[in-house]
């Protein structure tokens, strides 16, 4: 056996320490650069869907909600329990602090970039660090990182990359390359863009722990976002890239991954159509199946080129892009399909000359994007066929290919220090440019107003941009500009019920009840052409009922509207609550009681149902049951001084003075002029 000389051992240790130091320095540079780039977004608030996912998400309030998150696929708009569990933990620890949610999104993004670097080094991809820098700093990812709702991307991406690294380590004998820094000269040969493969393990290996860990990480990714179902197919593409073949031994261990992906995909597709509402005329592009397939193929091909273009030239980037008009009879629209086909064919024919890497990257890019390309109904396609956050994970393939090509191009300088310097300069230049663009784009996400103002400028034909700009302006007190924005949305989408509903809300806020009723009726009629169980149809129906009952004094008409909504969706809690209130006001307390119970069964954390039911129970002298209702009410809406005061009175009637005092004090902290809390606090303190 050959023995290593002492001086050679010391030299090897110095090289190892030097390499480890370079890796740490590069990691710190990536972390610091990403934090700086995203700094303008960190102080922002909640945006667009964030209230549904976080602010008004009553499942975050208690342990019962956590159980609901995991056991009911209908608990939220999309069943991603890992994401909502992370929200639950943040809420329990920090409350509704948007800074915490945004910082955690950023930390997840940074962790994913670092793990991606590790994975690419393991795969011996040239330019691994540059690829990680591009992923961390590319402005196309701002939407995923700065928008709290897209925790789906940042969390699923981390689990996905971790699963990939773990599976690859297991399948290749646990060999993970960690000895070489990107500061070292790049290598050519089979381990570069072309491929190269070490020994593989089968599922029958005597060390299966890595396999089960990879499967667990993949399931966590799936339960964060269904797009990660493409994992096993992506793994086969990478195996083919590295070896030029895929065998039965490669496929068999991935069968459980495929099965889990299919199951989660079916659940998500069902929820998207029947729970979220991605069904109806807005998702029908042709009266025939072949016309429908043709239209969706054009959408998919155009989207692929769109996303690739935004990676190469990320300007302008918008939160919402104009929705394309699709015409299968227009030969120019088929150019996207033809050129995409020719690109894949060309890369296939040239693989012996340029290597398998380019074709593998394109297949990974298109395959990862496939769930969002339009062949399956997804609700955001109602507004636009493309969105930056759709390519969060898919972008890795093309940007890695580009980074590897740039790294290999420096080989003309030789294998000495000049190549290292060139790599460093190029990486620094690209990182600086991307960080500057991200810094500018991140500032757009400071508030709903800045977001929708920017979107309306960049997507002037997007009705949803203007309708949301109108809401943001109204919240900011700029009523005139709010009206103008809503009217612009109406011009762009006169046949969309949402725009008429928002116009009705504007009129209602000004107490112009007849105009409001006309707008709500128009919204209802338009929504009915799509589907009657849509939220727009139901909410417009309830709005008409409120106008009839409260402002026209016609209780019978109001009740008809409420019952019509319930005939469509019997468990629609807002309708049940409104019907219960009407029953109370018209002298039918027993009916009101039953409707409140039904509303609570449909939505256990519904504030109005709990609060009003608590008031009924107080009048009946059932103080213990009333206290139970008020305790849920204040948990659902802790900013309600009246609910805290009533909770205090219920406890006082039960003789629970300490709890009553705390409740009254909380009520007065929210509203120091609330007389019922003042009186209650005096009685609680004076009683023995």
XYZ file of C-alpha atoms in Angstrom:
688
model
C 0.000 0.000 0.000
C 1.262 3.476 -0.895
C 1.518 5.870 2.013
C 0.950 9.589 1.702
C 3.979 11.606 2.730
C 3.535 14.018 5.662
C 4.235 17.051 3.492
C 1.704 15.849 0.890
C -0.881 15.351 3.623
C -0.319 18.861 4.959
C -0.564 20.276 1.435
C -3.856 18.443 0.883
C -5.225 19.798 4.154
C -4.264 23.353 3.168
C -5.965 22.942 -0.217
C -9.085 21.566 1.465
C -9.205 24.453 3.955
C -8.628 26.961 1.145
C -11.423 25.439 -0.936
C -13.767 25.433 2.072
C -12.972 29.073 2.729
C -13.763 30.015 -0.861
C -17.074 28.175 -0.701
C -18.021 30.001 2.496
C -17.052 33.375 1.031
C -19.057 32.751 -2.129
C -22.058 31.642 -0.073
C -21.899 34.795 2.052
C -21.684 36.961 -1.078
C -24.787 35.262 -2.511
C -26.719 35.695 0.749
C -25.767 39.350 1.186
C -26.452 40.218 -2.445
C -29.892 38.624 -2.360
C -30.884 40.399 0.854
C -29.820 43.750 -0.591
C -31.654 43.089 -3.866
C -34.925 42.295 -2.075
C -34.594 44.945 0.622
C -37.217 47.340 -0.881
C -39.906 44.658 -0.646
C -39.399 43.662 2.986
C -41.281 46.584 4.488
C -44.365 46.002 2.364
C -47.753 44.809 3.478
C -50.235 42.170 2.364
C -51.130 42.039 -1.350
C -54.019 40.774 -3.483
C -54.599 37.130 -2.395
C -52.672 37.539 0.869
C -55.826 38.339 2.903
C -57.391 35.038 1.790
C -54.252 33.043 2.542
C -53.138 34.832 5.716
C -55.061 37.847 7.046
C -58.570 36.356 6.918
C -57.447 32.750 7.123
C -59.197 31.680 10.315
C -57.491 28.286 10.184
C -54.335 30.004 11.431
C -55.928 31.007 14.725
C -55.884 27.777 16.747
C -55.057 24.063 16.860
C -58.469 23.214 15.425
C -57.527 25.232 12.374
C -54.252 23.336 11.992
C -56.201 20.069 12.027
C -58.567 21.526 9.436
C -55.628 22.521 7.214
C -54.460 18.911 7.027
C -57.743 17.025 6.991
C -59.987 19.030 4.650
C -59.024 19.549 1.015
C -61.722 22.245 0.877
C -60.326 24.184 3.829
C -58.613 26.742 1.593
C -58.640 27.835 -2.072
C -55.790 25.409 -2.787
C -54.950 22.425 -0.612
C -51.263 22.967 0.140
C -51.075 22.020 3.839
C -47.293 22.466 4.141
C -47.625 26.096 3.052
C -50.508 26.869 5.382
C -48.781 25.099 8.247
C -45.852 27.479 7.802
C -48.337 30.380 7.892
C -49.902 28.863 11.010
C -46.563 28.745 12.808
C -45.726 32.325 11.840
C -49.117 33.555 13.006
C -48.840 31.720 16.313
C -45.370 33.146 16.973
C -45.611 36.646 15.514
C -49.247 37.389 14.671
C -50.175 39.203 11.450
C -46.802 40.817 10.877
C -46.175 40.989 7.110
C -42.452 41.557 7.677
C -42.121 38.089 9.210
C -43.909 36.409 6.309
C -41.839 38.292 3.729
C -38.526 37.660 5.463
C -39.268 33.951 5.666
C -40.113 33.877 1.968
C -36.739 35.478 1.277
C -34.892 33.057 3.560
C -36.503 30.109 1.803
C -35.446 31.562 -1.554
C -31.852 32.007 -0.400
C -31.755 28.487 1.033
C -33.032 27.114 -2.269
C -30.325 28.978 -4.194
C -27.599 27.593 -1.922
C -28.994 24.079 -2.162
C -29.216 24.443 -5.944
C -25.515 25.328 -5.992
C -24.791 22.170 -4.013
C -26.905 20.071 -6.371
C -25.257 21.440 -9.508
C -21.804 20.843 -8.053
C -22.887 17.299 -7.245
C -23.947 16.870 -10.871
C -20.582 18.411 -11.891
C -22.243 21.143 -13.917
C -19.794 23.893 -14.948
C -20.769 27.335 -13.684
C -22.770 25.972 -10.762
C -22.185 29.077 -8.657
C -23.173 31.419 -11.474
C -26.377 29.408 -11.950
C -27.163 29.766 -8.231
C -26.464 33.507 -8.381
C -28.783 33.906 -11.364
C -31.530 31.977 -9.581
C -31.125 34.050 -6.420
C -31.014 37.433 -8.147
C -33.050 37.130 -11.341
C -35.928 39.654 -11.197
C -38.380 37.151 -12.660
C -38.461 35.579 -9.172
C -39.512 38.761 -7.369
C -43.173 37.808 -7.735
C -42.541 34.489 -5.976
C -40.453 35.967 -3.165
C -42.086 39.351 -2.455
C -45.675 38.070 -2.689
C -46.539 36.193 0.501
C -49.134 34.024 -1.255
C -46.369 32.520 -3.370
C -44.861 30.804 -0.362
C -46.079 27.907 -2.498
C -43.068 28.469 -4.765
C -40.371 29.260 -2.241
C -41.278 26.336 0.041
C -41.945 23.749 -2.668
C -38.765 24.771 -4.488
C -36.648 24.135 -1.407
C -38.183 20.696 -0.838
C -37.871 19.875 -4.550
C -34.152 20.667 -4.769
C -33.510 18.891 -1.469
C -35.366 15.808 -2.749
C -33.378 15.884 -5.997
C -30.053 16.107 -4.194
C -31.003 13.362 -1.749
C -32.291 11.022 -4.443
C -29.223 11.555 -6.605
C -26.925 10.916 -3.667
C -28.781 7.702 -2.856
C -28.975 6.446 -6.427
C -25.279 7.069 -7.055
C -23.769 5.427 -4.032
C -23.837 8.461 -1.765
C -21.131 10.167 -3.797
C -21.523 13.899 -3.440
C -18.874 16.102 -4.908
C -18.088 18.810 -2.410
C -14.372 19.219 -2.883
C -14.265 21.674 -5.748
C -15.132 25.362 -5.567
C -16.374 27.346 -8.533
C -13.309 29.459 -7.970
C -11.273 26.526 -9.311
C -10.679 26.232 -13.071
C -13.625 24.651 -14.907
C -13.354 21.115 -16.219
C -14.318 19.774 -19.602
C -14.942 16.205 -20.636
C -17.853 13.910 -19.860
C -18.658 15.514 -16.537
C -19.415 18.871 -18.131
C -22.370 19.823 -20.326
C -22.323 16.526 -22.209
C -22.790 14.229 -19.225
C -21.049 11.466 -17.344
C -22.340 9.059 -14.726
C -21.059 7.309 -11.665
C -22.395 3.968 -10.414
C -26.110 3.750 -9.579
C -27.997 2.066 -6.804
C -31.247 0.181 -7.125
C -34.197 0.217 -4.738
C -32.962 -3.089 -3.406
C -29.781 -1.469 -2.110
C -28.723 -2.247 1.437
C -28.792 1.482 2.271
C -32.389 2.618 1.558
C -32.581 5.472 4.075
C -31.649 8.039 1.423
C -34.431 6.790 -0.834
C -37.117 7.156 1.819
C -35.802 10.571 2.804
C -35.966 11.667 -0.837
C -39.542 10.378 -1.096
C -40.491 12.240 2.079
C -38.984 15.476 0.788
C -40.809 14.998 -2.510
C -44.131 14.537 -0.695
C -43.431 17.717 1.264
C -42.828 19.496 -2.045
C -46.066 18.105 -3.488
C -47.999 19.284 -0.436
C -46.530 22.741 -1.020
C -47.286 23.001 -4.741
C -48.412 20.414 -7.280
C -46.084 21.605 -10.045
C -43.376 19.575 -8.286
C -45.159 16.436 -9.502
C -42.803 16.701 -12.490
C -39.914 15.582 -10.217
C -39.670 11.913 -11.341
C -39.832 12.837 -15.027
C -37.131 15.457 -14.448
C -34.974 12.852 -12.716
C -35.243 10.557 -15.750
C -34.228 13.418 -18.039
C -31.155 14.099 -15.899
C -30.277 10.391 -15.851
C -30.520 10.340 -19.649
C -28.406 13.494 -19.885
C -25.661 11.979 -17.742
C -25.617 8.497 -19.309
C -27.445 8.637 -22.640
C -29.952 6.007 -21.606
C -32.781 5.245 -19.181
C -33.193 1.684 -17.974
C -35.841 -0.262 -16.120
C -33.590 -0.026 -13.085
C -33.893 3.766 -13.282
C -37.680 3.802 -13.647
C -38.780 1.326 -10.980
C -37.657 3.315 -7.902
C -39.467 6.370 -9.289
C -42.851 4.663 -9.639
C -44.028 5.724 -6.136
C -43.028 9.293 -7.032
C -45.074 9.133 -10.222
C -48.048 7.668 -8.333
C -47.977 10.371 -5.643
C -47.668 13.073 -8.307
C -50.670 11.743 -10.225
C -52.846 11.590 -7.089
C -51.948 15.118 -6.004
C -52.365 16.347 -9.570
C -55.898 14.932 -9.755
C -56.806 16.522 -6.410
C -55.477 19.899 -7.496
C -57.137 19.734 -10.913
C -60.480 18.909 -9.274
C -60.160 21.730 -6.744
C -59.061 24.191 -9.420
C -62.177 23.493 -11.478
C -64.848 22.816 -8.879
C -63.648 24.642 -5.757
C -61.617 27.582 -7.047
C -63.821 27.980 -10.123
C -61.602 27.449 -13.185
C -64.458 26.263 -15.356
C -66.877 27.874 -17.760
C -66.857 30.049 -20.856
C -63.617 31.806 -19.941
C -61.766 28.486 -20.228
C -63.535 27.301 -23.390
C -61.630 28.312 -26.515
C -63.472 26.281 -29.158
C -66.768 24.392 -29.563
C -64.900 21.272 -30.786
C -62.372 19.092 -28.968
C -59.794 19.438 -31.744
C -60.213 23.204 -31.821
C -59.827 23.269 -28.041
C -56.644 21.192 -28.258
C -55.280 23.434 -31.003
C -55.964 26.596 -29.017
C -54.347 25.211 -25.893
C -51.320 24.091 -27.914
C -50.852 27.621 -29.231
C -51.186 29.006 -25.693
C -48.597 26.513 -24.417
C -46.054 27.207 -27.170
C -46.441 30.971 -26.915
C -46.051 30.763 -23.145
C -42.817 28.763 -23.480
C -41.263 31.412 -25.717
C -42.595 34.151 -23.448
C -40.962 32.663 -20.364
C -37.658 32.012 -22.131
C -37.692 35.604 -23.381
C -38.242 36.999 -19.867
C -35.262 35.010 -18.604
C -33.057 36.437 -21.330
C -34.478 39.980 -21.267
C -36.390 40.584 -18.013
C -38.082 43.816 -18.966
C -40.806 44.769 -18.535
C -41.911 42.505 -15.714
C -45.502 42.863 -14.549
C -47.574 41.345 -11.778
C -50.275 40.706 -14.371
C -49.766 40.542 -18.147
C -52.356 41.277 -20.815
C -54.328 38.185 -21.774
C -53.682 37.056 -25.329
C -56.391 36.608 -27.945
C -56.119 33.109 -29.397
C -57.147 32.434 -32.990
C -56.345 28.967 -34.338
C -57.049 30.180 -37.886
C -54.203 32.718 -37.716
C -51.110 31.027 -39.171
C -48.830 33.491 -37.376
C -49.887 32.099 -34.009
C -48.813 28.650 -35.145
C -45.282 29.966 -35.588
C -44.758 29.541 -31.847
C -45.649 25.857 -32.107
C -43.553 25.261 -35.217
C -40.430 26.980 -33.893
C -40.672 25.138 -30.573
C -40.919 21.828 -32.431
C -38.006 22.708 -34.706
C -35.861 23.704 -31.734
C -36.385 20.361 -30.003
C -35.815 18.468 -33.251
C -32.634 20.407 -33.953
C -31.215 19.790 -30.491
C -32.072 16.110 -30.822
C -30.243 15.812 -34.151
C -27.237 17.795 -32.909
C -26.837 15.976 -29.600
C -23.798 14.033 -30.816
C -22.053 17.279 -31.744
C -23.069 19.678 -28.954
C -23.923 17.162 -26.246
C -27.165 16.132 -24.593
C -27.159 19.046 -22.150
C -29.012 21.639 -24.280
C -31.807 19.217 -25.163
C -32.071 18.059 -21.539
C -32.326 21.679 -20.368
C -35.109 22.469 -22.848
C -37.007 19.305 -21.893
C -36.661 20.128 -18.192
C -37.817 23.696 -18.814
C -40.880 22.704 -20.815
C -41.709 19.696 -18.659
C -41.609 21.626 -15.385
C -43.789 24.342 -16.904
C -46.243 21.850 -18.394
C -48.859 21.957 -15.578
C -49.224 25.736 -16.064
C -49.121 25.911 -19.871
C -52.875 25.750 -20.387
C -53.638 22.101 -21.017
C -55.169 22.051 -17.525
C -57.563 24.738 -16.291
C -55.915 27.031 -13.755
C -57.775 29.999 -12.334
C -55.129 32.682 -13.055
C -55.578 32.029 -16.793
C -58.818 33.924 -16.419
C -56.678 37.038 -16.201
C -53.536 36.105 -18.132
C -52.038 32.983 -19.689
C -48.628 33.750 -18.189
C -47.267 34.879 -14.822
C -43.715 35.246 -13.571
C -44.298 32.907 -10.638
C -45.264 30.050 -12.952
C -41.647 29.638 -14.073
C -40.019 29.901 -10.636
C -38.764 26.297 -10.666
C -38.652 25.755 -14.420
C -36.257 28.667 -14.933
C -33.451 26.673 -13.293
C -33.002 24.534 -16.401
C -32.344 27.319 -18.916
C -30.371 29.559 -16.573
C -28.155 26.604 -15.614
C -27.553 25.853 -19.286
C -26.594 29.473 -19.868
C -24.291 29.531 -16.836
C -22.569 26.335 -17.971
C -22.070 27.738 -21.465
C -20.560 30.963 -20.079
C -18.293 28.964 -17.789
C -17.086 26.743 -20.623
C -16.460 29.764 -22.838
C -13.736 30.919 -20.451
C -11.687 27.829 -21.296
C -10.080 29.696 -24.166
C -8.060 31.507 -21.491
C -6.579 28.171 -20.449
C -6.744 26.315 -17.170
C -4.744 28.723 -15.049
C -5.716 31.613 -12.792
C -6.833 33.754 -15.742
C -9.837 31.492 -16.198
C -10.725 31.831 -12.513
C -10.485 35.623 -12.710
C -12.614 35.694 -15.869
C -15.271 33.552 -14.189
C -15.294 35.831 -11.174
C -15.633 38.989 -13.242
C -18.434 37.575 -15.392
C -20.297 36.282 -12.336
C -19.908 39.627 -10.588
C -21.110 41.579 -13.621
C -24.147 39.371 -14.228
C -24.999 39.313 -10.525
C -24.780 43.104 -10.269
C -27.043 43.656 -13.274
C -29.641 41.177 -12.034
C -29.510 42.504 -8.473
C -30.121 46.049 -9.737
C -33.149 44.933 -11.746
C -34.474 42.939 -8.799
C -33.984 45.900 -6.455
C -36.147 48.038 -8.744
C -38.799 45.371 -9.219
C -38.940 44.573 -5.491
C -39.945 48.161 -4.770
C -43.131 47.625 -6.755
C -44.332 45.185 -4.067
C -44.408 47.717 -1.218
C -48.190 48.093 -1.209
C -51.301 47.209 -3.224
C -51.327 50.728 -4.629
C -47.748 50.665 -5.934
C -48.270 47.139 -7.269
C -51.420 47.883 -9.258
C -50.207 51.262 -10.463
C -47.167 49.557 -11.953
C -49.286 46.744 -13.396
C -51.767 49.113 -15.033
C -48.915 50.939 -16.780
C -47.231 47.755 -18.030
C -50.442 45.874 -18.878
C -52.843 48.543 -20.136
C -55.357 45.990 -21.467
C -55.652 44.030 -18.210
C -59.079 44.656 -16.693
C -58.078 42.968 -13.438
C -55.191 45.430 -13.056
C -57.562 48.386 -13.251
C -60.253 46.900 -11.054
C -57.687 46.219 -8.328
C -56.144 49.644 -8.854
C -59.618 51.052 -8.263
C -59.882 49.187 -4.959
C -56.424 50.347 -3.862
C -57.219 53.963 -4.722
C -60.527 53.732 -2.858
C -58.743 52.404 0.229
C -56.287 55.287 -0.066
C -59.181 57.783 -0.092
C -58.774 58.828 -3.726
C -62.417 58.287 -4.679
C -62.351 60.086 -8.019
C -59.372 58.192 -9.394
C -60.863 55.012 -7.990
C -64.002 55.571 -10.074
C -61.887 56.260 -13.151
C -59.944 53.029 -12.691
C -63.127 50.996 -12.236
C -64.664 52.595 -15.305
C -61.535 51.729 -17.286
C -61.881 48.119 -16.116
C -65.508 48.207 -17.261
C -64.447 49.466 -20.693
C -61.923 46.639 -21.015
C -64.258 43.915 -19.729
C -67.909 44.953 -20.129
C -68.953 41.292 -20.238
C -67.199 40.252 -17.016
C -69.367 40.131 -13.915
C -66.530 41.144 -11.588
C -66.231 44.613 -13.087
C -69.955 45.311 -12.669
C -69.868 43.990 -9.110
C -67.051 46.397 -8.261
C -68.970 49.292 -9.849
C -71.941 48.299 -7.692
C -69.714 48.351 -4.595
C -68.608 51.895 -5.489
C -72.210 53.065 -5.799
C -73.132 51.319 -2.548
C -70.320 53.095 -0.695
C -71.903 56.372 -1.848
C -75.412 55.250 -0.829
C -76.588 55.349 -4.458
C -78.698 52.273 -3.933
C -80.604 52.201 -7.225
C -77.429 52.469 -9.289
C -75.797 49.891 -7.044
C -78.729 47.512 -7.515
C -78.561 47.902 -11.303
C -74.839 47.153 -11.307
C -75.225 44.116 -9.035
C -78.057 42.815 -11.228
C -75.847 43.187 -14.295
C -73.012 41.385 -12.522
C -75.351 38.561 -11.593
C -76.669 38.166 -15.126
C -73.169 38.066 -16.615
C -71.890 35.619 -13.996
C -74.874 33.344 -14.649
C -73.734 32.889 -18.253
C -70.563 31.319 -16.917
C -71.780 29.427 -13.833
C -74.247 30.221 -11.084
C -72.156 28.803 -8.271
C -69.377 31.339 -8.836
C -68.553 33.695 -5.980
C -69.449 36.702 -8.161
C -72.964 35.395 -8.798
C -73.531 34.484 -5.157
C -72.131 37.750 -3.775
C -74.106 39.843 -6.260
C -77.245 37.962 -5.228
C -76.551 38.659 -1.567
C -75.853 42.319 -2.343
C -79.252 42.604 -4.004
C -80.809 40.983 -0.947
C -79.156 43.463 1.396
C -80.351 46.403 -0.686
C -83.883 45.008 -0.775
C -84.010 44.399 2.979
C -82.016 47.262 4.459
C -82.633 50.084 1.994
C -86.011 49.296 0.459
C -87.583 47.737 3.520
C -88.652 44.676 1.536
C -87.868 41.751 3.836
C -89.621 39.243 1.569
C -87.481 40.202 -1.432
C -84.339 40.112 0.694
C -85.182 36.658 1.947
C -85.834 35.421 -1.612
C -82.358 36.526 -2.694
C -80.714 34.917 0.329
C -82.565 31.649 -0.168
C -81.698 31.644 -3.867
C -78.012 31.780 -2.985
C -78.500 28.947 -0.486
C -80.345 26.869 -3.070
C -77.174 27.028 -5.189
C -74.726 26.516 -2.306
C -76.488 25.346 0.883
C -73.350 25.715 3.000
C -72.532 29.279 1.909
C -71.866 30.868 5.292
C -72.344 34.545 4.268
C -75.846 33.748 3.003
C -76.700 31.787 6.136
C -75.576 34.676 8.345
C -77.571 37.259 6.380
C -80.664 35.067 6.457
C -80.242 34.587 10.214
C -80.001 38.352 10.756
C -83.145 38.872 8.671
C -84.964 36.244 10.718
C -83.904 37.974 13.949
C -85.073 41.348 12.705
C -88.426 39.975 11.564
C -89.215 38.268 14.865
C -88.148 34.700 14.129
C -85.400 34.025 16.699
C -85.711 30.235 16.537
C -85.062 30.230 12.786
C -82.196 32.684 13.248
C -80.667 30.362 15.830
C -80.721 27.419 13.415
C -79.235 29.430 10.568
C -76.393 30.641 12.786
C -75.674 27.040 13.771
C -75.635 26.046 10.100
C -73.246 28.925 9.305
C -70.907 27.800 12.084
C -70.999 24.238 10.809
C -70.068 25.496 7.333
C -67.433 27.930 8.627
C -66.474 27.184 12.258
C -64.558 30.450 12.653
C -67.166 32.751 11.110
C -67.101 35.893 13.239
C -70.591 37.196 12.445
C -72.237 33.859 13.164
C -70.393 33.367 16.447
C -70.918 36.967 17.606
C -74.624 37.114 16.800
C -75.298 33.668 18.194
C -73.531 34.707 21.377
C -75.880 37.698 21.657
C -78.931 35.457 21.267
C -77.637 33.102 23.957
C -77.005 36.041 26.288
C -80.631 37.165 25.907
C -81.762 33.623 26.697
C -79.580 33.521 29.796
C -77.284 30.782 28.482
C -74.136 32.562 29.604
C -71.737 29.634 29.414
C -72.700 28.842 25.819
C -72.552 32.559 24.978
C -69.033 32.802 26.420
C -67.962 29.897 24.219
C -69.278 31.682 21.125
C -67.630 34.994 22.051
C -64.301 33.281 22.733
C -64.231 32.021 19.143
C -65.433 35.397 17.866
C -62.587 37.341 19.504
C -60.076 34.778 18.248
C -61.436 35.243 14.726
C -61.495 39.041 14.947
C -59.329 40.215 17.862
C -59.690 43.855 16.801
C -63.438 43.911 17.629
C -63.921 45.909 20.819
C -67.634 45.020 20.932
C -66.884 41.298 20.835
C -64.407 41.614 23.706
C -66.943 43.620 25.720
C -69.656 41.010 25.190
C -67.183 38.263 26.050
C -66.516 40.154 29.283
C -70.222 40.382 30.131
C -70.716 36.660 29.510
C -67.852 35.824 31.858
C -69.066 38.302 34.450
C -72.499 36.641 34.473
C -70.724 33.316 35.065
C -68.768 34.777 37.984
C -65.430 34.588 36.174
C -64.259 38.043 37.320
C -60.553 37.827 36.296
C -61.459 36.772 32.757
C -64.171 39.429 32.562
C -61.747 42.143 33.674
C -59.179 41.097 31.067
C -61.837 41.104 28.326
C -63.159 44.544 29.296
C -59.633 45.956 29.461
C -58.915 44.554 26.014
C -62.112 46.153 24.676
C -61.161 49.552 26.112
C -57.653 49.266 24.718
C -59.290 48.993 21.296
C -61.979 51.626 21.937
C -61.594 53.698 25.085
C -65.032 55.284 24.597
C -66.991 52.015 24.505
C -69.556 52.537 27.268
C -70.573 48.878 27.648
C -66.941 47.982 28.369
C -66.563 50.851 30.873
C -69.706 49.804 32.741
C -68.711 46.164 32.713
C -65.206 46.876 33.982
C -66.597 48.966 36.876
C -68.984 46.196 37.878
C -66.319 43.504 37.582
C -63.886 45.410 39.785
C -66.489 46.373 42.382
C -68.166 42.975 42.704
C -66.982 40.463 45.280
